[in-house]
mmCIF file of C-alpha atoms in Angstrom:
data_model
loop_
_atom_site.group_PDB
_atom_site.id
_atom_site.type_symbol
_atom_site.label_atom_id
_atom_site.label_comp_id
_atom_site.label_asym_id
_atom_site.label_seq_id
_atom_site.Cartn_x
_atom_site.Cartn_y
_atom_site.Cartn_z
ATOM 1 C CA MET A 1 31.341 -69.391 -24.373
ATOM 2 C CA ASN A 2 30.444 -66.965 -21.619
ATOM 3 C CA MET A 3 32.227 -68.287 -18.512
ATOM 4 C CA GLU A 4 31.323 -65.283 -16.392
ATOM 5 C CA GLY A 5 28.058 -63.993 -15.059
ATOM 6 C CA PRO A 6 25.650 -64.877 -12.273
ATOM 7 C CA LEU A 7 25.119 -68.437 -13.599
ATOM 8 C CA ALA A 8 28.802 -69.301 -14.086
ATOM 9 C CA GLY A 9 29.288 -72.878 -12.900
ATOM 10 C CA VAL A 10 25.696 -73.907 -13.703
ATOM 11 C CA ARG A 11 25.325 -76.679 -16.305
ATOM 12 C CA VAL A 12 22.174 -76.979 -18.437
ATOM 13 C CA LEU A 13 21.200 -80.082 -20.398
ATOM 14 C CA ASP A 14 19.260 -78.663 -23.347
ATOM 15 C CA LEU A 15 16.932 -81.202 -24.962
ATOM 16 C CA SER A 16 14.879 -78.472 -26.643
ATOM 17 C CA ARG A 17 14.508 -77.457 -30.268
ATOM 18 C CA VAL A 18 13.179 -74.708 -32.565
ATOM 19 C CA LEU A 19 12.428 -71.552 -30.516
ATOM 20 C CA ALA A 20 10.924 -71.438 -26.999
ATOM 21 C CA GLY A 21 13.427 -73.827 -25.383
ATOM 22 C CA PRO A 22 16.513 -72.690 -27.300
ATOM 23 C CA PHE A 23 15.606 -69.054 -26.561
ATOM 24 C CA ALA A 24 15.401 -69.890 -22.842
ATOM 25 C CA THR A 25 18.748 -71.684 -22.817
ATOM 26 C CA MET A 26 20.340 -68.911 -24.874
ATOM 27 C CA MET A 27 19.441 -66.481 -22.099
ATOM 28 C CA LEU A 28 20.813 -68.877 -19.459
ATOM 29 C CA GLY A 29 24.024 -69.061 -21.497
ATOM 30 C CA ASP A 30 24.119 -65.270 -21.742
ATOM 31 C CA LEU A 31 23.998 -65.259 -17.935
ATOM 32 C CA GLY A 32 27.048 -67.539 -17.797
ATOM 33 C CA ALA A 33 25.587 -71.067 -17.638
ATOM 34 C CA GLU A 34 27.229 -73.870 -19.589
ATOM 35 C CA ILE A 35 24.683 -75.148 -22.123
ATOM 36 C CA ILE A 36 24.980 -78.640 -23.597
ATOM 37 C CA LYS A 37 22.513 -78.904 -26.482
ATOM 38 C CA ILE A 38 21.447 -82.340 -27.708
ATOM 39 C CA GLU A 39 20.689 -82.450 -31.439
ATOM 40 C CA MET A 40 19.633 -85.159 -33.884
ATOM 41 C CA PRO A 41 22.516 -86.697 -35.854
ATOM 42 C CA GLY A 42 22.602 -85.603 -39.475
ATOM 43 C CA THR A 43 20.075 -82.776 -39.274
ATOM 44 C CA GLY A 44 20.491 -81.180 -35.865
ATOM 45 C CA ASP A 45 17.906 -78.729 -34.584
ATOM 46 C CA ASP A 46 15.206 -78.083 -37.213
ATOM 47 C CA THR A 47 16.238 -74.429 -37.368
ATOM 48 C CA ARG A 48 19.678 -75.294 -38.802
ATOM 49 C CA GLN A 49 17.851 -75.520 -42.154
ATOM 50 C CA TRP A 50 15.750 -72.345 -41.762
ATOM 51 C CA GLY A 51 16.733 -69.541 -44.067
ATOM 52 C CA PRO A 52 17.655 -67.484 -45.831
ATOM 53 C CA PRO A 53 19.656 -65.784 -44.581
ATOM 54 C CA PHE A 54 22.590 -68.098 -44.076
ATOM 55 C CA VAL A 55 25.964 -67.031 -42.677
ATOM 56 C CA GLU A 56 28.815 -69.071 -44.125
ATOM 57 C CA GLY A 57 26.378 -71.935 -44.697
ATOM 58 C CA GLU A 58 24.786 -71.703 -41.228
ATOM 59 C CA SER A 59 21.208 -70.593 -40.646
ATOM 60 C CA ALA A 60 21.198 -67.091 -39.187
ATOM 61 C CA TYR A 61 18.016 -68.054 -37.324
ATOM 62 C CA PHE A 62 19.771 -71.026 -35.674
ATOM 63 C CA LEU A 63 22.841 -68.957 -34.846
ATOM 64 C CA SER A 64 20.733 -66.174 -33.326
ATOM 65 C CA ILE A 65 19.195 -68.402 -30.622
ATOM 66 C CA ASN A 66 21.960 -70.929 -30.026
ATOM 67 C CA ARG A 67 24.937 -68.810 -29.074
ATOM 68 C CA ASN A 68 26.919 -69.775 -25.967
ATOM 69 C CA LYS A 69 26.126 -73.483 -26.425
ATOM 70 C CA LYS A 70 27.993 -76.716 -26.963
ATOM 71 C CA SER A 71 26.172 -79.210 -29.188
ATOM 72 C CA ILE A 72 26.340 -82.985 -29.237
ATOM 73 C CA ALA A 73 24.538 -85.195 -31.753
ATOM 74 C CA LEU A 74 22.588 -88.022 -30.099
ATOM 75 C CA ASN A 75 19.728 -90.075 -31.492
ATOM 76 C CA LEU A 76 17.704 -90.359 -28.280
ATOM 77 C CA LYS A 77 15.792 -93.328 -29.704
ATOM 78 C CA ASN A 78 19.049 -95.294 -29.340
ATOM 79 C CA ALA A 79 19.737 -96.881 -25.927
ATOM 80 C CA ARG A 80 23.450 -95.925 -25.902
ATOM 81 C CA ALA A 81 22.613 -92.316 -26.790
ATOM 82 C CA ARG A 82 20.097 -92.192 -23.918
ATOM 83 C CA GLU A 83 22.796 -93.502 -21.561
ATOM 84 C CA ILE A 84 25.013 -90.602 -22.631
ATOM 85 C CA ALA A 85 22.170 -88.115 -22.083
ATOM 86 C CA LEU A 86 21.548 -89.590 -18.620
ATOM 87 C CA LYS A 87 25.270 -89.290 -17.810
ATOM 88 C CA LEU A 88 25.078 -85.623 -18.773
ATOM 89 C CA ALA A 89 21.980 -85.220 -16.572
ATOM 90 C CA GLU A 90 23.916 -86.603 -13.593
ATOM 91 C CA THR A 91 26.227 -83.588 -13.711
ATOM 92 C CA SER A 92 23.689 -80.982 -14.839
ATOM 93 C CA ASP A 93 21.923 -78.497 -12.616
ATOM 94 C CA ILE A 94 19.050 -77.940 -15.063
ATOM 95 C CA ALA A 95 17.390 -79.986 -17.800
ATOM 96 C CA ILE A 96 14.973 -78.474 -20.294
ATOM 97 C CA GLU A 97 12.849 -80.122 -22.974
ATOM 98 C CA ASN A 98 9.999 -79.160 -25.254
ATOM 99 C CA PHE A 99 9.058 -82.526 -26.694
ATOM 100 C CA THR A 100 5.445 -83.313 -27.430
ATOM 101 C CA PRO A 101 3.721 -84.565 -24.256
ATOM 102 C CA GLY A 102 4.729 -88.113 -23.331
ATOM 103 C CA THR A 103 7.901 -88.164 -25.444
ATOM 104 C CA ALA A 104 10.317 -87.443 -22.579
ATOM 105 C CA ARG A 105 8.715 -90.261 -20.573
ATOM 106 C CA ARG A 106 8.942 -92.701 -23.508
ATOM 107 C CA LEU A 107 12.612 -91.810 -23.920
ATOM 108 C CA GLY A 108 13.317 -92.224 -20.197
ATOM 109 C CA LEU A 109 14.287 -88.553 -19.930
ATOM 110 C CA ASP A 110 11.322 -87.166 -17.995
ATOM 111 C CA TYR A 111 11.579 -85.538 -14.572
ATOM 112 C CA GLU A 112 10.987 -88.798 -12.689
ATOM 113 C CA ALA A 113 13.843 -90.527 -14.538
ATOM 114 C CA LEU A 114 16.283 -87.632 -14.147
ATOM 115 C CA LYS A 115 15.562 -87.022 -10.467
ATOM 116 C CA ARG A 116 16.430 -90.702 -9.757
ATOM 117 C CA ILE A 117 19.974 -90.009 -10.919
ATOM 118 C CA ASN A 118 20.223 -86.364 -9.828
ATOM 119 C CA THR A 119 17.954 -85.379 -6.943
ATOM 120 C CA LYS A 120 18.842 -81.676 -7.240
ATOM 121 C CA ILE A 121 18.099 -81.241 -10.938
ATOM 122 C CA VAL A 122 15.739 -78.446 -11.952
ATOM 123 C CA TYR A 123 13.528 -79.760 -14.759
ATOM 124 C CA CYS A 124 11.722 -77.498 -17.197
ATOM 125 C CA SER A 125 9.196 -78.810 -19.689
ATOM 126 C CA ILE A 126 7.734 -76.381 -22.203
ATOM 127 C CA SER A 127 4.546 -77.367 -23.985
ATOM 128 C CA GLY A 128 1.701 -75.428 -25.511
ATOM 129 C CA PHE A 129 -1.100 -77.192 -23.696
ATOM 130 C CA GLY A 130 0.592 -79.025 -20.797
ATOM 131 C CA GLN A 131 1.292 -82.687 -20.159
ATOM 132 C CA ASP A 132 -2.323 -83.643 -19.531
ATOM 133 C CA GLY A 133 -5.751 -82.229 -20.199
ATOM 134 C CA PRO A 134 -8.032 -82.131 -23.211
ATOM 135 C CA TYR A 135 -5.621 -80.364 -25.598
ATOM 136 C CA ARG A 136 -2.344 -82.047 -24.577
ATOM 137 C CA ASP A 137 -1.959 -83.833 -27.932
ATOM 138 C CA TRP A 138 -2.674 -80.774 -30.060
ATOM 139 C CA PRO A 139 0.334 -79.421 -31.926
ATOM 140 C CA SER A 140 1.400 -76.095 -30.534
ATOM 141 C CA TYR A 141 2.920 -73.582 -32.863
ATOM 142 C CA ASP A 142 3.250 -69.878 -32.298
ATOM 143 C CA ILE A 143 0.653 -69.053 -34.940
ATOM 144 C CA ALA A 144 -1.906 -71.322 -33.227
ATOM 145 C CA MET A 145 -1.223 -69.689 -29.858
ATOM 146 C CA GLN A 146 -1.580 -66.220 -31.403
ATOM 147 C CA ALA A 147 -4.935 -67.218 -32.886
ATOM 148 C CA MET A 148 -6.270 -68.959 -29.778
ATOM 149 C CA GLY A 149 -4.980 -66.259 -27.446
ATOM 150 C CA GLY A 150 -6.585 -63.444 -29.415
ATOM 151 C CA PHE A 151 -3.432 -61.677 -30.658
ATOM 152 C CA MET A 152 -4.505 -62.151 -34.270
ATOM 153 C CA SER A 153 -7.879 -60.542 -33.614
ATOM 154 C CA ILE A 154 -6.162 -57.188 -33.059
ATOM 155 C CA THR A 155 -3.821 -57.252 -36.065
ATOM 156 C CA GLY A 156 -4.401 -56.798 -39.775
ATOM 157 C CA GLU A 157 -6.583 -54.416 -41.700
ATOM 158 C CA PRO A 158 -10.287 -53.582 -41.349
ATOM 159 C CA ASP A 159 -12.633 -55.955 -43.208
ATOM 160 C CA ARG A 160 -9.819 -58.453 -43.857
ATOM 161 C CA PRO A 161 -8.905 -61.685 -42.084
ATOM 162 C CA PRO A 162 -6.672 -61.546 -39.006
ATOM 163 C CA VAL A 163 -2.922 -61.825 -39.528
ATOM 164 C CA ARG A 164 -0.170 -63.251 -37.415
ATOM 165 C CA ILE A 165 2.179 -60.911 -35.585
ATOM 166 C CA GLY A 166 5.512 -60.827 -37.439
ATOM 167 C CA VAL A 167 7.511 -62.112 -34.483
ATOM 168 C CA ALA A 168 6.940 -65.489 -32.812
ATOM 169 C CA VAL A 169 5.904 -63.635 -29.654
ATOM 170 C CA SER A 170 4.242 -66.630 -27.940
ATOM 171 C CA ASP A 171 7.431 -68.701 -28.235
ATOM 172 C CA ILE A 172 9.633 -65.845 -27.054
ATOM 173 C CA ILE A 173 7.395 -65.108 -24.069
ATOM 174 C CA SER A 174 7.320 -68.824 -23.216
ATOM 175 C CA GLY A 175 11.119 -68.921 -23.377
ATOM 176 C CA MET A 176 11.423 -65.858 -21.134
ATOM 177 C CA TYR A 177 9.034 -67.295 -18.545
ATOM 178 C CA ALA A 178 10.909 -70.599 -18.666
ATOM 179 C CA THR A 179 14.207 -68.806 -18.039
ATOM 180 C CA VAL A 180 12.794 -66.949 -15.046
ATOM 181 C CA ALA A 181 11.266 -70.157 -13.673
ATOM 182 C CA MET A 182 14.528 -72.091 -13.957
#
């Protein structure tokens, strides 16, 4: 764990998964923040299974974006687990989530709930289409954002269908903007 850096002494409650959120919290950890990552019991973050390659049984993808973190397994659908998450939020400076819209509220872990127990918490919610609006319920994956944003229209070969950029650039950019915002 990096205990030095400009964010030393800052605690982050990481409720995010897959790429954009974990990439953001990885950068906060690189800057010295303490990251407490909440993962599902049994399976953890989805990316723990993504491979190959695997390093000593661990997904290299997961390891690459979850360094400098402490993980705890909590099933947030369970009332006791939510109590533990709320206790962690009481002593956290930042909370970040990238649930589908409405999920944080249903779990009692949205900004309104956390600010009742910690008035100074910085809350970051990453979603592809926002918490309201006509597309809020659409799934948001990097490939969809590349297609909708026009990235795919400038890649590929002449007279062939568009192709996705090889790197999940939309997720990485979202994670970088989230880090700067926090």
